[in-house]
Tab-separated table of C-alpha atoms in Angstrom:
chain	number	residue	atom	x	y	z
R	1	MET	CA	-25.350	12.434	-9.871
R	2	SER	CA	-24.265	9.944	-12.566
R	3	GLU	CA	-20.872	8.191	-12.411
R	4	PRO	CA	-18.013	9.831	-14.347
R	5	ARG	CA	-18.043	8.939	-17.763
R	6	TYR	CA	-14.625	7.856	-17.662
R	7	TRP	CA	-15.360	4.837	-15.395
R	8	GLN	CA	-18.052	3.721	-17.885
R	9	GLU	CA	-16.344	4.319	-21.231
R	10	ASP	CA	-12.494	4.313	-20.147
R	11	ASN	CA	-12.052	7.868	-21.281
R	12	GLU	CA	-9.387	10.003	-19.743
R	13	LEU	CA	-9.370	10.771	-16.144
R	14	ASP	CA	-9.633	14.544	-15.149
R	15	GLU	CA	-7.193	14.086	-12.093
R	16	LEU	CA	-7.939	17.669	-10.671
R	17	ALA	CA	-11.728	16.828	-10.556
R	18	ILE	CA	-11.042	13.509	-8.646
R	19	LEU	CA	-8.501	15.245	-6.450
R	20	SER	CA	-11.037	18.058	-5.465
R	21	MET	CA	-13.496	15.388	-4.581
R	22	MET	CA	-11.341	13.358	-2.158
R	23	ASN	CA	-11.944	15.206	0.947
R	24	LEU	CA	-14.822	13.534	2.855
R	25	ASN	CA	-14.577	15.655	5.990
R	26	MET	CA	-16.106	18.807	4.687
R	27	LEU	CA	-18.995	17.728	2.388
R	28	CYS	CA	-22.540	18.393	2.389
R	29	ALA	CA	-24.956	15.431	2.472
R	30	GLY	CA	-25.739	15.657	-1.180
R	31	ALA	CA	-21.987	15.869	-2.304
R	32	TYR	CA	-21.167	12.855	0.305
R	33	VAL	CA	-23.684	10.694	-1.734
R	34	ALA	CA	-22.094	11.712	-5.129
R	35	LEU	CA	-18.478	11.070	-3.823
R	36	THR	CA	-19.797	7.629	-2.576
R	37	SER	CA	-21.082	6.925	-5.905
R	38	THR	CA	-17.816	8.000	-7.397
R	39	ILE	CA	-15.671	5.895	-5.110
R	40	GLY	CA	-17.799	2.955	-5.949
R	41	ALA	CA	-17.433	3.670	-9.874
R	42	ILE	CA	-13.462	3.878	-9.317
R	43	ASN	CA	-13.574	0.468	-7.499
R	44	LYS	CA	-15.595	-1.227	-10.162
R	45	CYS	CA	-13.243	0.105	-13.008
R	46	LYS	CA	-11.472	-2.942	-14.364
R	47	ALA	CA	-8.602	-0.843	-15.789
R	48	LEU	CA	-7.706	0.342	-12.418
R	49	LYS	CA	-7.918	-2.875	-10.683
R	50	LEU	CA	-4.782	-3.788	-8.477
R	51	HIS	CA	-2.925	-6.904	-9.537
R	52	TYR	CA	-0.381	-8.900	-7.714
R	53	PRO	CA	1.964	-10.729	-9.894
R	54	GLN	CA	1.044	-14.436	-10.416
R	55	SER	CA	2.389	-15.694	-13.663
R	56	ARG	CA	6.217	-16.296	-14.362
R	57	GLU	CA	6.026	-13.539	-17.112
R	58	GLU	CA	4.551	-11.135	-14.408
R	59	CYS	CA	7.026	-11.986	-11.771
R	60	MET	CA	10.030	-11.855	-14.125
R	61	GLU	CA	8.941	-8.269	-15.002
R	62	ALA	CA	8.560	-7.251	-11.335
R	63	SER	CA	11.686	-8.787	-10.359
R	64	GLU	CA	13.600	-6.720	-12.803
R	65	GLY	CA	12.305	-3.615	-11.446
R	66	PHE	CA	13.412	-4.322	-7.960
R	67	ARG	CA	16.932	-5.719	-9.544
R	68	SER	CA	17.349	-2.411	-11.107
R	69	ILE	CA	17.411	-0.570	-7.786
R	70	SER	CA	19.251	-3.123	-5.746
R	71	PHE	CA	22.813	-2.197	-5.156
R	72	LYS	CA	25.035	-4.221	-7.733
R	73	GLU	CA	21.757	-5.896	-8.809
R	74	ALA	CA	21.946	-8.234	-5.737
R	75	ILE	CA	18.320	-8.903	-5.297
R	76	ILE	CA	17.339	-10.730	-8.483
R	77	ASN	CA	13.982	-12.618	-7.462
R	78	CYS	CA	11.968	-10.162	-5.503
R	79	VAL	CA	8.432	-9.289	-7.126
R	80	SER	CA	6.799	-7.354	-4.337
R	81	VAL	CA	7.452	-5.659	-0.859
R	82	HIS	CA	4.795	-5.434	1.978
R	83	ASP	CA	3.926	-3.724	4.979
R	84	GLY	CA	1.031	-2.521	7.040
R	85	TYR	CA	-0.586	0.994	7.300
R	86	THR	CA	-2.895	2.295	9.797
R	87	PRO	CA	-5.305	5.116	8.796
R	88	THR	CA	-6.780	7.003	11.502
R	89	ILE	CA	-10.512	6.538	12.012
R	90	ASN	CA	-13.249	8.034	14.215
R	91	THR	CA	-14.290	5.955	17.175
R	92	PRO	CA	-16.948	3.423	15.857
R	93	PRO	CA	-20.226	3.407	17.644
R	94	LYS	CA	-20.833	0.247	19.574
R	95	ARG	CA	-23.983	-0.551	17.447
R	96	LYS	CA	-21.486	-1.062	14.441
R	97	ALA	CA	-18.728	-2.510	16.216
R	98	ASP	CA	-18.516	-5.668	18.317
R	99	ASN	CA	-15.402	-4.653	20.150
R	100	VAL	CA	-14.750	-0.882	20.036
R	101	ALA	CA	-11.796	-1.251	22.069
R	102	SER	CA	-10.020	-3.394	19.483
R	103	PHE	CA	-9.668	-0.128	17.175
R	104	PHE	CA	-7.568	1.786	19.656
R	105	SER	CA	-3.863	1.195	19.204
R	106	GLY	CA	-2.032	1.603	22.505
R	107	HIS	CA	1.161	2.088	20.312
R	108	LYS	CA	-0.289	4.456	17.973
R	109	LYS	CA	-2.504	6.333	20.601
R	110	LYS	CA	-5.364	6.431	18.125
R	111	ASN	CA	-8.209	4.457	16.473
R	112	CYS	CA	-7.354	3.094	13.370
R	113	MET	CA	-7.546	0.047	10.904
R	114	ASN	CA	-4.699	-2.298	10.050
R	115	VAL	CA	-4.464	-2.077	6.271
R	116	GLN	CA	-2.139	-4.515	4.302
R	117	ALA	CA	-0.363	-3.381	1.181
R	118	ALA	CA	1.950	-4.623	-1.461
R	119	SER	CA	3.810	-2.568	-4.132
R	120	ASP	CA	6.213	-2.868	-6.892
R	121	SER	CA	9.639	-1.331	-7.429
R	122	LEU	CA	7.869	2.063	-8.849
R	123	CYS	CA	5.806	2.419	-5.651
R	124	ARG	CA	2.667	1.056	-7.329
R	125	PHE	CA	0.329	-0.866	-5.236
R	126	GLN	CA	-0.234	-4.449	-6.128
R	127	PHE	CA	-2.451	-5.110	-3.304
R	128	MET	CA	-4.380	-3.125	-0.698
R	129	ALA	CA	-6.765	-4.586	1.712
R	130	VAL	CA	-8.309	-3.424	5.079
R	131	ALA	CA	-7.609	-6.543	7.174
R	132	ALA	CA	-8.700	-5.850	10.670
R	133	ALA	CA	-8.940	-3.466	13.553
R	134	GLY	CA	-5.840	-1.394	14.268
R	135	THR	CA	-4.624	-3.640	17.266
R	136	GLU	CA	-4.155	-6.717	14.997
R	137	PRO	CA	-0.552	-7.513	14.277
R	138	ASP	CA	0.737	-7.650	10.768
R	139	ARG	CA	1.296	-11.187	10.588
R	140	VAL	CA	-2.256	-12.038	11.656
R	141	ALA	CA	-3.571	-9.302	9.241
R	142	SER	CA	-2.086	-10.728	6.290
R	143	GLU	CA	-3.659	-14.048	6.637
R	144	LEU	CA	-7.003	-12.437	7.426
R	145	CYS	CA	-7.104	-10.377	4.178
R	146	GLY	CA	-5.492	-13.241	1.833
R	147	LEU	CA	-2.086	-11.580	1.283
R	148	ASN	CA	-0.245	-14.777	2.673
R	149	LYS	CA	-2.180	-16.892	0.084
R	150	LEU	CA	-1.028	-14.662	-2.765
R	151	ILE	CA	2.704	-14.747	-1.442
R	152	SER	CA	2.641	-18.590	-1.206
R	153	SER	CA	1.176	-18.961	-4.792
R	154	LEU	CA	4.302	-17.250	-6.235
R	155	PRO	CA	5.943	-19.354	-8.891
R	156	GLY	CA	9.549	-20.808	-8.732
R	157	SER	CA	11.943	-19.106	-6.498
R	158	TYR	CA	10.182	-15.744	-6.607
R	159	VAL	CA	9.669	-14.119	-3.283
R	160	ALA	CA	8.253	-11.085	-1.430
R	161	ILE	CA	10.392	-9.008	1.101
R	162	ASP	CA	8.751	-7.688	4.251
R	163	ASP	CA	9.844	-6.655	7.636
R	164	ALA	CA	10.168	-8.672	10.810
R	165	ALA	CA	6.257	-8.726	11.562
R	166	TYR	CA	5.658	-11.236	8.953
R	167	GLU	CA	5.904	-15.096	9.028
R	168	PRO	CA	8.750	-16.167	7.069
R	169	ASP	CA	8.180	-19.262	4.638
R	170	THR	CA	9.490	-20.235	1.177
R	171	HIS	CA	8.223	-17.222	-0.863
R	172	CYS	CA	8.314	-14.709	2.173
R	173	CYS	CA	11.696	-13.300	3.120
R	174	PRO	CA	11.369	-10.749	6.155
R	175	LEU	CA	14.316	-8.873	7.375
R	176	TYR	CA	16.113	-10.070	10.272
R	177	TYR	CA	15.177	-8.536	13.777
R	178	GLY	CA	16.717	-8.494	17.190
R	179	VAL	CA	20.086	-10.118	18.056
R	180	SER	CA	19.870	-11.963	14.810
R	181	LYS	CA	20.485	-8.828	12.855
R	182	ASN	CA	24.046	-8.505	14.178
R	183	ASP	CA	25.117	-11.620	12.526
R	184	PRO	CA	27.107	-10.561	9.292
R	185	PHE	CA	24.807	-12.891	6.892
R	186	CYS	CA	21.718	-11.347	8.218
R	187	ASP	CA	22.996	-7.943	8.455
R	188	ASN	CA	23.989	-7.972	4.728
R	189	PHE	CA	20.546	-9.308	3.828
R	190	ASN	CA	18.947	-6.580	5.707
R	191	TYR	CA	21.198	-3.902	3.832
R	192	TYR	CA	20.270	-5.347	0.421
R	193	GLY	CA	16.777	-6.313	1.175
R	194	SER	CA	16.018	-2.857	2.845
R	195	GLN	CA	16.775	-1.294	-0.677
R	196	CYS	CA	13.778	-3.093	-2.036
R	197	ARG	CA	11.473	-2.889	0.929
R	198	ILE	CA	11.733	0.781	1.432
R	199	ARG	CA	9.659	1.243	-1.865
R	200	ILE	CA	6.429	0.114	0.081
R	201	GLU	CA	7.102	2.854	2.749
R	202	MET	CA	7.778	5.341	-0.274
R	203	ALA	CA	4.353	4.162	-1.628
R	204	PHE	CA	2.723	5.262	1.693
R	205	GLY	CA	4.527	8.577	1.535
R	206	LEU	CA	3.396	9.353	-2.017
R	207	MET	CA	-0.098	8.421	-1.287
R	208	TYR	CA	-0.252	10.237	2.012
R	209	GLN	CA	1.205	13.401	0.573
R	210	LYS	CA	-1.078	13.534	-2.406
R	211	TRP	CA	-4.534	12.402	-0.866
R	212	GLY	CA	-5.580	14.876	1.878
R	213	ILE	CA	-8.446	12.631	2.843
R	214	LEU	CA	-5.589	10.764	4.958
R	215	TRP	CA	-4.405	13.968	6.724
R	216	ARG	CA	-7.200	13.563	9.245
R	217	PRO	CA	-9.540	10.856	10.648
R	218	LEU	CA	-11.632	9.182	7.960
R	219	ARG	CA	-15.222	10.266	8.616
R	220	VAL	CA	-16.727	7.021	7.360
R	221	ASP	CA	-18.289	3.933	8.982
R	222	SER	CA	-15.477	1.348	9.659
R	223	ASN	CA	-16.957	-0.983	6.894
R	224	ARG	CA	-16.429	1.642	4.214
R	225	VAL	CA	-12.709	2.396	4.996
R	226	LYS	CA	-12.075	-0.524	2.610
R	227	CYS	CA	-13.642	1.239	-0.328
R	228	VAL	CA	-12.155	4.494	0.431
R	229	MET	CA	-8.575	2.953	0.681
R	230	GLU	CA	-9.125	0.875	-2.555
R	231	ALA	CA	-10.116	4.046	-4.285
R	232	VAL	CA	-7.080	5.982	-3.043
R	233	ALA	CA	-4.749	2.993	-4.177
R	234	ARG	CA	-6.399	2.924	-7.537
R	235	LEU	CA	-5.887	6.680	-8.166
R	236	HIS	CA	-2.484	6.590	-6.711
R	237	ASN	CA	-1.552	3.941	-9.309
R	238	PHE	CA	-3.345	5.928	-12.077
R	239	CYS	CA	-1.434	9.052	-11.409
R	240	ILE	CA	2.197	7.153	-11.491
R	241	ASP	CA	1.191	5.334	-14.660
R	242	LYS	CA	0.473	8.772	-16.302
R	243	ARG	CA	3.633	10.385	-14.985
R	244	VAL	CA	5.753	7.435	-16.295
R	245	GLU	CA	3.965	7.641	-19.635
R	246	ARG	CA	4.486	11.476	-19.666
R	247	GLU	CA	8.137	11.650	-18.390
R	248	GLY	CA	9.598	8.273	-18.828
R	249	VAL	CA	10.425	5.567	-16.111
R	250	ASP	CA	14.038	6.831	-15.747
R	251	SER	CA	12.676	10.255	-14.781
R	252	PHE	CA	10.233	8.955	-12.221
R	253	LYS	CA	12.937	6.692	-10.717
R	254	ASN	CA	15.055	9.886	-10.216
R	255	TYR	CA	12.264	11.624	-8.632
R	256	LEU	CA	11.755	8.721	-6.101
R	257	GLN	CA	15.442	8.904	-5.317
R	258	THR	CA	15.690	12.707	-4.693
R	259	THR	CA	12.347	13.547	-3.176
R	260	ASN	CA	11.435	13.538	0.486
R	261	LEU	CA	8.549	11.215	0.861
R	262	SER	CA	8.052	11.252	4.570
R	263	PHE	CA	4.932	10.956	6.304
R	264	PRO	CA	3.879	10.428	9.954
R	265	VAL	CA	5.597	7.623	11.216
R	266	ASP	CA	2.294	6.631	13.359
R	267	GLU	CA	0.594	5.619	10.083
R	268	LEU	CA	2.566	2.658	9.706
R	269	CYS	CA	2.103	-0.558	11.587
R	270	PRO	CA	4.673	-1.085	14.270
R	271	GLU	CA	7.275	-3.736	13.602
R	272	GLN	CA	6.564	-6.612	16.154
R	273	ASP	CA	9.304	-8.855	17.480
R	274	PRO	CA	8.513	-12.238	16.255
R	275	ALA	CA	9.245	-13.790	19.442
R	276	GLN	CA	6.489	-11.752	21.154
């Protein structure tokens, strides 16, 4: 089967056709091959490439988005929010994994991968990468997949806001954890910072609710999970962009504020105490 013409000629995407093809769990061999080809085409499409803000102009635009959702516009220099996501996978065979046990998370009680992601204020993914097996903590996984390098390269005083599982530095501002969060200054930052950071969890909620492939273990090889997750992230952004184009950004912001975007808590990477 040839690749969809959209990916070759940048024509309009038939969203329903893509949605109908995203369930890998009930496909015959021929359809599986066709879907694999489609996922590859999606991930090669330059128009759908995920982009993390790098220039001052890009950072200024991203920070304005977070500023608009911060109470009294208190947060003025946040350009991205990050968190880990743990999609469930089938137990990988020993012939394809050096350490099968590393995929099983005792905290989640399932086999999974650690996926690192970043989003903007409209819950569009700026970055997504399968970083490691499910037992790897976020601060290690973010280093392995290159997310830390992107954060460190932010210009000027622009920052990313993360949870306490990440290593703080000049451009990375994790929320306070443990006894430190009881300090009034730290508690104030957590209050304002959480208003921004919640957008990455909302992005996961939107993604999970829309794409049924994530409702059950991914029946693909562990080395193919990254292709599936990137394709899902790209289509997720495409759907948001089309909705904003159709209804306007204010309408979509109102949707995010009034809609229940919950999803299973065990899909999130747990927050680790930095002292551990």
